[in-house]
Coordinates of C-alpha atoms in Angstrom, one line a residue:
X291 CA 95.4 35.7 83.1
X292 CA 98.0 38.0 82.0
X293 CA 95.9 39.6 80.0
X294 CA 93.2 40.1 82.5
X295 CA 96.1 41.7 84.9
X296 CA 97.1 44.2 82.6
X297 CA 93.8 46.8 83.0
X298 CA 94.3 46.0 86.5
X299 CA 97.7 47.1 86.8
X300 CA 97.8 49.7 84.3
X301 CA 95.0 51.4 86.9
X302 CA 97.3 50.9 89.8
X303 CA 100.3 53.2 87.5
X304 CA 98.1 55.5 86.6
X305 CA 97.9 57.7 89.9
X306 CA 101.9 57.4 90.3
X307 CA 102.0 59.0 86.4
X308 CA 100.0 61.6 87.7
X309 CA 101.7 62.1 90.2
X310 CA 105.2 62.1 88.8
X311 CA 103.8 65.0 86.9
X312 CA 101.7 67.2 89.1
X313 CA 102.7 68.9 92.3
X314 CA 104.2 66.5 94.9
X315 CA 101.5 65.8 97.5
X316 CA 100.9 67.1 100.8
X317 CA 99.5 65.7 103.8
X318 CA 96.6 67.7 105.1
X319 CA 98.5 68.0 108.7
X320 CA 101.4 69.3 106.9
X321 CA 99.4 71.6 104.4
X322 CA 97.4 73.0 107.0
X323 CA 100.7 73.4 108.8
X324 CA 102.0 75.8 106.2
X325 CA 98.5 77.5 106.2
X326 CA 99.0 78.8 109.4
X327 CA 102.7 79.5 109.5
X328 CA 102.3 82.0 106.0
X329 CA 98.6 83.3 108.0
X330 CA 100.7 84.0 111.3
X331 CA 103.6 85.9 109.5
X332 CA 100.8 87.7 107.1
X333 CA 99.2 88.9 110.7
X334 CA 102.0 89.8 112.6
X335 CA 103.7 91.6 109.0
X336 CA 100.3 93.7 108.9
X337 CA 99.9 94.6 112.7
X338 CA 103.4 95.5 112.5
X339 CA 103.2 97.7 109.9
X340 CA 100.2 99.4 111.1
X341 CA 101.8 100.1 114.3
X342 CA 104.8 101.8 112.8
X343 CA 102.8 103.8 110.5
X344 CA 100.6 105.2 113.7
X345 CA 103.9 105.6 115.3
X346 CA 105.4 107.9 112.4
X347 CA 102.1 109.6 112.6
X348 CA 102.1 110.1 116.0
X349 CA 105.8 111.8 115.3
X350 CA 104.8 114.1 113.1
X351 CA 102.0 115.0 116.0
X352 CA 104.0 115.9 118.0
X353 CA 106.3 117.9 116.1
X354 CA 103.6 119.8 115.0
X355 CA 102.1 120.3 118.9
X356 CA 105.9 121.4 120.4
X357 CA 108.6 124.4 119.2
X358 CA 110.9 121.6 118.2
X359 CA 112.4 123.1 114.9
X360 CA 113.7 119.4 114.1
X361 CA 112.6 118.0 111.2
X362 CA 110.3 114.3 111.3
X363 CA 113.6 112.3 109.9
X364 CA 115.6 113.5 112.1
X365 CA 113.2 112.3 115.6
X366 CA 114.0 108.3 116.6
X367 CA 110.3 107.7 116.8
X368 CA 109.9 108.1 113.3
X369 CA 113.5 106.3 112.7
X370 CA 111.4 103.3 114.5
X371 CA 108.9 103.6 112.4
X372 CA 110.7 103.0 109.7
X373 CA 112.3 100.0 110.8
X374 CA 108.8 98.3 112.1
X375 CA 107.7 98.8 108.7
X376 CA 110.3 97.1 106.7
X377 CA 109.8 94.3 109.5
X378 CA 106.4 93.8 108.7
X379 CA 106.4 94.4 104.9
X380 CA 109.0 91.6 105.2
X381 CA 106.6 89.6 107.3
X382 CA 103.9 89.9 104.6
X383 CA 106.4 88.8 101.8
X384 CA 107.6 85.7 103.2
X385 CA 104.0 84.7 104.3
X386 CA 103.6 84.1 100.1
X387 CA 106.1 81.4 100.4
X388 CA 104.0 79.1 102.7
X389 CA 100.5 80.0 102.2
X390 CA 98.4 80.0 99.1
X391 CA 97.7 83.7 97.1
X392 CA 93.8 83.4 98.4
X393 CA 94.4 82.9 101.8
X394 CA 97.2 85.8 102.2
X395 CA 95.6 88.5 100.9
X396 CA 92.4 89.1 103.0
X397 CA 94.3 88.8 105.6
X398 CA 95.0 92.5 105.1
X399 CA 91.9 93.8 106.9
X400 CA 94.4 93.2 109.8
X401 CA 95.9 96.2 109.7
X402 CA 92.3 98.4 109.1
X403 CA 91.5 96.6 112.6
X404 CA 94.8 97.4 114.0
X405 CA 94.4 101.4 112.8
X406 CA 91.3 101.9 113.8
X407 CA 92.5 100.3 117.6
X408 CA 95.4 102.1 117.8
X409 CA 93.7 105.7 116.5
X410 CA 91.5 105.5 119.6
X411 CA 94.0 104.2 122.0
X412 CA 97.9 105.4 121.1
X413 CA 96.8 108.5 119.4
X414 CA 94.3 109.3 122.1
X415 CA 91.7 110.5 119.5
X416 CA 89.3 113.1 121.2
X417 CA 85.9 111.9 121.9
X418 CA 83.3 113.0 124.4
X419 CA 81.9 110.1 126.5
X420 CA 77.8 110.6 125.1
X421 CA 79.5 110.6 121.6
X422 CA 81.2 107.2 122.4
X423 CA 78.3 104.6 121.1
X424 CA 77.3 107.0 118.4
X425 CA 80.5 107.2 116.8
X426 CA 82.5 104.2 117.8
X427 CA 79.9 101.3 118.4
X428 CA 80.3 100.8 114.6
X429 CA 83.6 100.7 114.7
X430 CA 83.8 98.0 117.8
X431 CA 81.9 95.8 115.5
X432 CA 83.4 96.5 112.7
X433 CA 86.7 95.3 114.6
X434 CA 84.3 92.0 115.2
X435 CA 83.1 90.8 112.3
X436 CA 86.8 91.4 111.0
X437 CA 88.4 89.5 113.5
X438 CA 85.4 86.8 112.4
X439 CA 86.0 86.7 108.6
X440 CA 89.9 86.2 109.2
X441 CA 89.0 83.1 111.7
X442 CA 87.1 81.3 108.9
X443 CA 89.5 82.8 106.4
X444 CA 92.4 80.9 107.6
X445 CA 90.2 77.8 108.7
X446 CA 88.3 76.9 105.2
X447 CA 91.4 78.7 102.9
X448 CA 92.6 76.7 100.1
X449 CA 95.4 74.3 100.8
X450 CA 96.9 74.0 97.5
X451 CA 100.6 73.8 97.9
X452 CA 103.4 73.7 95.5
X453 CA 106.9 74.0 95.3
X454 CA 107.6 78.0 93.3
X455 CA 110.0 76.5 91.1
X456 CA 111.0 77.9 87.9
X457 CA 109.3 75.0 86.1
X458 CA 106.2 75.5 88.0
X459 CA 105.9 79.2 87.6
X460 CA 106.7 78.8 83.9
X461 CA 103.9 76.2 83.5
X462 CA 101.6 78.1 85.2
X463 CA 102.7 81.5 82.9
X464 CA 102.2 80.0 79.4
X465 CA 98.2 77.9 80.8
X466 CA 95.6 79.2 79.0
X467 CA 93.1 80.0 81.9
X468 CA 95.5 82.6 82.7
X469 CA 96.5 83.7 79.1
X470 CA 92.5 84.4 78.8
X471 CA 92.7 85.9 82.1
X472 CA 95.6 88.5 81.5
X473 CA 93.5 89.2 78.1
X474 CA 90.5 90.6 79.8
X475 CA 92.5 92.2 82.4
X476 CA 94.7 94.0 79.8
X477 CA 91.3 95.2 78.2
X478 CA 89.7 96.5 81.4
X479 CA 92.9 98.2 82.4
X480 CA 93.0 99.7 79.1
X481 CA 89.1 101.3 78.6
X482 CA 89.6 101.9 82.7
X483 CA 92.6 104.3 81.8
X484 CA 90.8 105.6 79.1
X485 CA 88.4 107.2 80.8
X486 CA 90.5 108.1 83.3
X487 CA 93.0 109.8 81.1
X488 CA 90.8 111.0 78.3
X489 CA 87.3 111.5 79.6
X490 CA 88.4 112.8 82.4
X491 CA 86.4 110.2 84.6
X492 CA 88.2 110.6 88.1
X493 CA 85.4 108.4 90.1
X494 CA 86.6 106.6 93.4
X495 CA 86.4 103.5 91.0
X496 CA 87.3 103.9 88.6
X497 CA 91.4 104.7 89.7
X498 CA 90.9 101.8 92.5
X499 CA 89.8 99.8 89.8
X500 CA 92.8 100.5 88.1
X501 CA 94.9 99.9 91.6
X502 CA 93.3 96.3 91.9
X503 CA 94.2 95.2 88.7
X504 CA 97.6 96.5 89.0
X505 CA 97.6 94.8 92.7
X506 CA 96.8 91.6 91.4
X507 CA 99.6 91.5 88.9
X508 CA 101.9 92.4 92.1
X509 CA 100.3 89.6 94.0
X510 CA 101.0 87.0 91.7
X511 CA 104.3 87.9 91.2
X512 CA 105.5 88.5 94.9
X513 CA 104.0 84.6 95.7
X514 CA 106.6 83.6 92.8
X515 CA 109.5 85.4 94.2
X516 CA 108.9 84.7 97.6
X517 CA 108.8 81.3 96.9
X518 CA 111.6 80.8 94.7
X519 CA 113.5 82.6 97.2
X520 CA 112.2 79.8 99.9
X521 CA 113.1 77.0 97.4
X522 CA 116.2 78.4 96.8
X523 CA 117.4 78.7 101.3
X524 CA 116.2 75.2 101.3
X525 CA 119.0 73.9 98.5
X526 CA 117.5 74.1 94.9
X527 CA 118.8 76.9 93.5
X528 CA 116.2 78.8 91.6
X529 CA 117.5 82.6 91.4
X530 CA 119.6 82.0 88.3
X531 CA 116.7 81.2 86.0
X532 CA 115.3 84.1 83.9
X533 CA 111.5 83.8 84.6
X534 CA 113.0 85.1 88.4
X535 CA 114.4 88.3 87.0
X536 CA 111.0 88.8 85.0
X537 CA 108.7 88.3 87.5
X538 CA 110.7 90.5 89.7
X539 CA 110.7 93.0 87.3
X540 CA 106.9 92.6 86.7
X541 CA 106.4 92.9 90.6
X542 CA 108.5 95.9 91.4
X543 CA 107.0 98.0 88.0
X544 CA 103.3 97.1 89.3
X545 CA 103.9 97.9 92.9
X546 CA 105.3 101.7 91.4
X547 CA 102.4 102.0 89.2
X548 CA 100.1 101.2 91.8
X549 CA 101.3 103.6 94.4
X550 CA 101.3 106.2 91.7
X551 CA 97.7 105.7 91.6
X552 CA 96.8 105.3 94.8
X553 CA 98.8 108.5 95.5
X554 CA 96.3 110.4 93.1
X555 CA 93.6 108.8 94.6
X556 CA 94.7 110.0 98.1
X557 CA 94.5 113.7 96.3
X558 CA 90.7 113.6 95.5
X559 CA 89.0 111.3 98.3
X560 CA 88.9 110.3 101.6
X561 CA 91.6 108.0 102.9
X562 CA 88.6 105.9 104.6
X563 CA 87.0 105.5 101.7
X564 CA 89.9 104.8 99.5
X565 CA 90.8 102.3 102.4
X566 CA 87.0 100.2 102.4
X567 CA 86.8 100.4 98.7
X568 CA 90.3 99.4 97.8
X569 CA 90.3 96.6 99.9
X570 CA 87.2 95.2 99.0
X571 CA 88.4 95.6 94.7
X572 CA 92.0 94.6 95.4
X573 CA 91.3 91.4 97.7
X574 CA 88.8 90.4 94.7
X575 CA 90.7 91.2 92.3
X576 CA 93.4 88.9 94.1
X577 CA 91.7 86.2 95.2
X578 CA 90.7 86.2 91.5
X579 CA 93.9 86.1 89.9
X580 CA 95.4 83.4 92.6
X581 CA 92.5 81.1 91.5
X582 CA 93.3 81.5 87.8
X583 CA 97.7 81.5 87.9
X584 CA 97.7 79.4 91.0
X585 CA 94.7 77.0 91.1
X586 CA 94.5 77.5 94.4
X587 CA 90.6 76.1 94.6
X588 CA 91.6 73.3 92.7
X589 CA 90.3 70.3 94.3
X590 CA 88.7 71.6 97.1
X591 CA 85.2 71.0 98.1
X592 CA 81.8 72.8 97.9
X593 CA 81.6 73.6 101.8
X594 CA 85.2 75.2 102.0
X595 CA 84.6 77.4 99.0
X596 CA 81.1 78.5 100.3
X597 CA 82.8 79.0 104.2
X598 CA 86.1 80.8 102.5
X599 CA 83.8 83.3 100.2
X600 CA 81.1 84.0 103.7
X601 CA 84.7 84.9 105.4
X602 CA 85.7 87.2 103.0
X603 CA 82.0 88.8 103.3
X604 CA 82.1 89.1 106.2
X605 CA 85.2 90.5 106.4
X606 CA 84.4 93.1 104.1
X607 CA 81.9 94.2 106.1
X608 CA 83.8 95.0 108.9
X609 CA 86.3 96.7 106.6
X610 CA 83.5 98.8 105.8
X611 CA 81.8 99.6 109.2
X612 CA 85.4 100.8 110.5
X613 CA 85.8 103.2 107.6
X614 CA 82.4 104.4 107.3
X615 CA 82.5 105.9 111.3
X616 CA 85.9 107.9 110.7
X617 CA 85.7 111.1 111.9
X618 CA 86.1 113.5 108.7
X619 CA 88.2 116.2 108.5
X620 CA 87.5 119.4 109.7
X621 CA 87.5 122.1 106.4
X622 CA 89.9 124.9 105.7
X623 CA 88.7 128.1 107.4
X624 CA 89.0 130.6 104.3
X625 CA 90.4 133.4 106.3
X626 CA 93.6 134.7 108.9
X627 CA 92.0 134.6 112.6
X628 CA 93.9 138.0 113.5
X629 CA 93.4 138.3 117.3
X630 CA 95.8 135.3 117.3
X631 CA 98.6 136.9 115.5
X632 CA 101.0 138.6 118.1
X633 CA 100.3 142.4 119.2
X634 CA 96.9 142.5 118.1
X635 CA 95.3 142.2 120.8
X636 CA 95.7 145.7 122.5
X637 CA 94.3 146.9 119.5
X638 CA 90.7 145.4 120.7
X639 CA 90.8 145.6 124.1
X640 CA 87.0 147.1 124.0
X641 CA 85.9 143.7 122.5
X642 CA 85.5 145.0 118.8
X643 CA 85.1 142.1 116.5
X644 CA 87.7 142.1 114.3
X645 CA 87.2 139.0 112.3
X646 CA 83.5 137.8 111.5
X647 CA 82.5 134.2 112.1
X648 CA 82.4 131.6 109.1
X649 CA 78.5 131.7 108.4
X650 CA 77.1 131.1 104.9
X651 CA 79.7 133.6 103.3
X652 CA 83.0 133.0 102.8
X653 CA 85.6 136.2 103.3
X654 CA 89.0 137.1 103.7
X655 CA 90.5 139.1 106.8
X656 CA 86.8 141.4 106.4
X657 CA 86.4 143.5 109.0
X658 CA 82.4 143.5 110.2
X659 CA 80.2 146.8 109.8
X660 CA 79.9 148.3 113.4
X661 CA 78.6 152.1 113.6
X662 CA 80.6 151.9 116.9
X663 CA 83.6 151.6 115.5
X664 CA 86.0 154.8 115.6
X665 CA 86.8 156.8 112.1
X666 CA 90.0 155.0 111.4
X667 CA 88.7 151.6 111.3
X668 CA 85.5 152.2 109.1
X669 CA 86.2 150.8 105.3
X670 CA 87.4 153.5 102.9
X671 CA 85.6 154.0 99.8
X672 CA 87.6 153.5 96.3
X673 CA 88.8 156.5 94.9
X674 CA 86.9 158.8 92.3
X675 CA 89.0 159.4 89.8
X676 CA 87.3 162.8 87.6
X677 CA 88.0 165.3 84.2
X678 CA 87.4 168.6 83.5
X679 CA 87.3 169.4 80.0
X680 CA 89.1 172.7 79.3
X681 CA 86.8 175.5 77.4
X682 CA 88.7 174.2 73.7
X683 CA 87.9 170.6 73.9
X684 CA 90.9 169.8 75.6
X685 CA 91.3 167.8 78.9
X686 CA 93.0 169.0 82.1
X687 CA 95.2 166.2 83.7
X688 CA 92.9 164.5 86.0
X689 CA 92.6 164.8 90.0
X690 CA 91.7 162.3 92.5
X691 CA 88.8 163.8 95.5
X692 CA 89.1 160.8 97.8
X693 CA 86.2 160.4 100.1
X694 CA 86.0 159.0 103.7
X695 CA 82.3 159.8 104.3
X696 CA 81.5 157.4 106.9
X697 CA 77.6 157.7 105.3
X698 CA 78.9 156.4 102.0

């Protein structure tokens, strides 16, 4: 009998060992609980933070509209600015510490929807009313199947949860699904910058390529600091163990690097397409690396996967329907428009044209061929510059005969 008990019982330790040694479990309440509290402060950080980046722009509007000599630093709307967006970049960061890596970082299409609101409403873009459904209807559904994807994005997300101790983070750092991870990513980073540096390969990308892959280094290591920090308010102290200070170090180098290249991006392309196709590369790149250093589909079921990955398509298309109806900036006119500089005007009072319209040809402050035009304003010809040769072979110093034909 005893030894007919002993399978028995060995079976009933065996999921307390396991246990003992994973993460400590979590009621699905409580998980989802934590779910939406990091998804709520992810939202509110990135409507925030759009809202004080329209509101420094909408500064620096109306600088540019008034004869306020101030400069932008010096106004208190763009002082507010600032301070909503350290709000909600603080938002985002503590949303890590609650909710898994995959579930945060869509959530980012927030503040695309929130732009492209505010750009129509607070900045009072102009549009004419028969121009409204051709150029914002995409836009309006955009905003809808973005506000669709982040409803099944936070319902079917991953509900892995544990705590971001330094024993955690440490095991997780030295696996070998993310070692052979951080390999390929290390390769593709480096044949990426390659061409970019070398062969002089400055595709759209190719450089948000190389912004992804920093971005999901940044990711990974914001979740662990975050979280540490969290573990750390709630009594275990985790800030005086070293794999803090590395992954700290890790995430503020990344984030530098990252705006460095987004920054050069921003110098060769649009920002809506640097916004549709970053998001889309970055949030996969993310979701990619949370799944390989954080496990966070580990466990979950079929459905939820399937539902979770049709969320983030569908978010991505709204992404891309909002940035793919921006209005595109108007081109440099090549030339000085100079019946708007001040006393020209009496000069034309008979309705001469003074500057030609941009056609086909580009020109610079030309003045237009019109036989009606008095003497003094038709084009001088280049001076003729001629030698006589003296009767021994020897030069005379040249003289100018400057010609003002009006024929010629």
């Amino acid at each position: 009998m005893e030894g007919g008990n002993s399978p028995s019982l060995q079976l009933q330790q065996l999921p307390l060992a396991t246990a003992a040694v994973s993460v400590q479990p979590h009621t699905d309440s409580f998980s989802y609980k934590e779910n939406l509290i990091g998804a709520l402060l992810a939202i509110f950080g990135h409507l925030v933070s759009s809202i004080a980046l329209n509101l420094q722009k909408y500064s620096h509007i109306r600088l540019a509209g008034s004869k306020d000599p101030r400069a932008y630093f010096r106004t208190k709307t763009w002082w507010s600015g600032l301070l909503l967006l350290l709000l909600g970049e603080l938002g985002v960061f503590s949303s890590y510490a609650f909710a898994p890596l995959s579930l945060i970082v869509p959530l980012s299409a927030v503040s695309i929807v929130a732009s492209a609101i505010i750009g129509i409403i607070f900045i009072k873009e102009k549009w004419k009313p028969k121009e409204f459904l051709r150029r914002y209807v995409l836009s309006f559904v955009g905003c809808g199947l973005a506000v669709v994807g982040t409803y099944l994005l936070v319902t079917f997300g991953p509900n892995s949860h544990e705590k971001m101790t330094a024993e955690n983070i440490t095991r997780h750092l030295v696996s070998w699904p993310f070692l052979l991870y951080m390999l390929v990513e290390i390769i593709a980073f480096c044949l990426l910058l390659y061409f970019y540096k070398e062969r002089n390969a400055n595709y759209i990308v190719i450089i948000l390529l190389l912004v992804a892959l920093l971005g999901s280094m940044t990711v990974v290591t914001v979740k662990a600091v975050a979280g540490m920090v969290l573990v750390s308010i709630q009594g275990t102290l985790q800030l005086d163990s070293p794999i803090f200070y590395i992954m700290l170090v890790c995430m503020v180098a990344t984030a530098i690097y990252q705006a460095t290249f987004l920054a050069q991006a921003s110098q060769l392309y649009d920002s809506a397409q640097i916004s549709s196709i970053g998001y889309i590369l970055s949030t996969t790149a993310a979701i990619s690396a949370g799944a390989t250093f954080y496990l966070d589909f580990m466990g979950e079921d079929v459905l939820h996967i399937c539902m979770f990955a049709l969320g983030c398509l569908i978010a991505f298309l709204g992404v891309f329907l909002i940035t793919r109806n921006r209005k595109k900036p108007v081109p440099f006119e090549p030339y000085i428009s100079m019946d708007a500089m001040p006393g020209m005007q009496n000069m034309h009072d008979k309705g001469i044209a003074v500057q030609p319209d941009l056609k086909a040809s580009f020109s610079y402050g030309a003045l237009e061929n019109n036989d009606s035009m008095p003497e003094i304003y038709s084009p001088a010809t280049l001076p003729i510059v001629q030698e006589q040769h003296g009767p021994r072979g020897g030069s005379a110093p040249p003289y100018r005969v400057l010609e003002h034909s009006k024929k010629e």
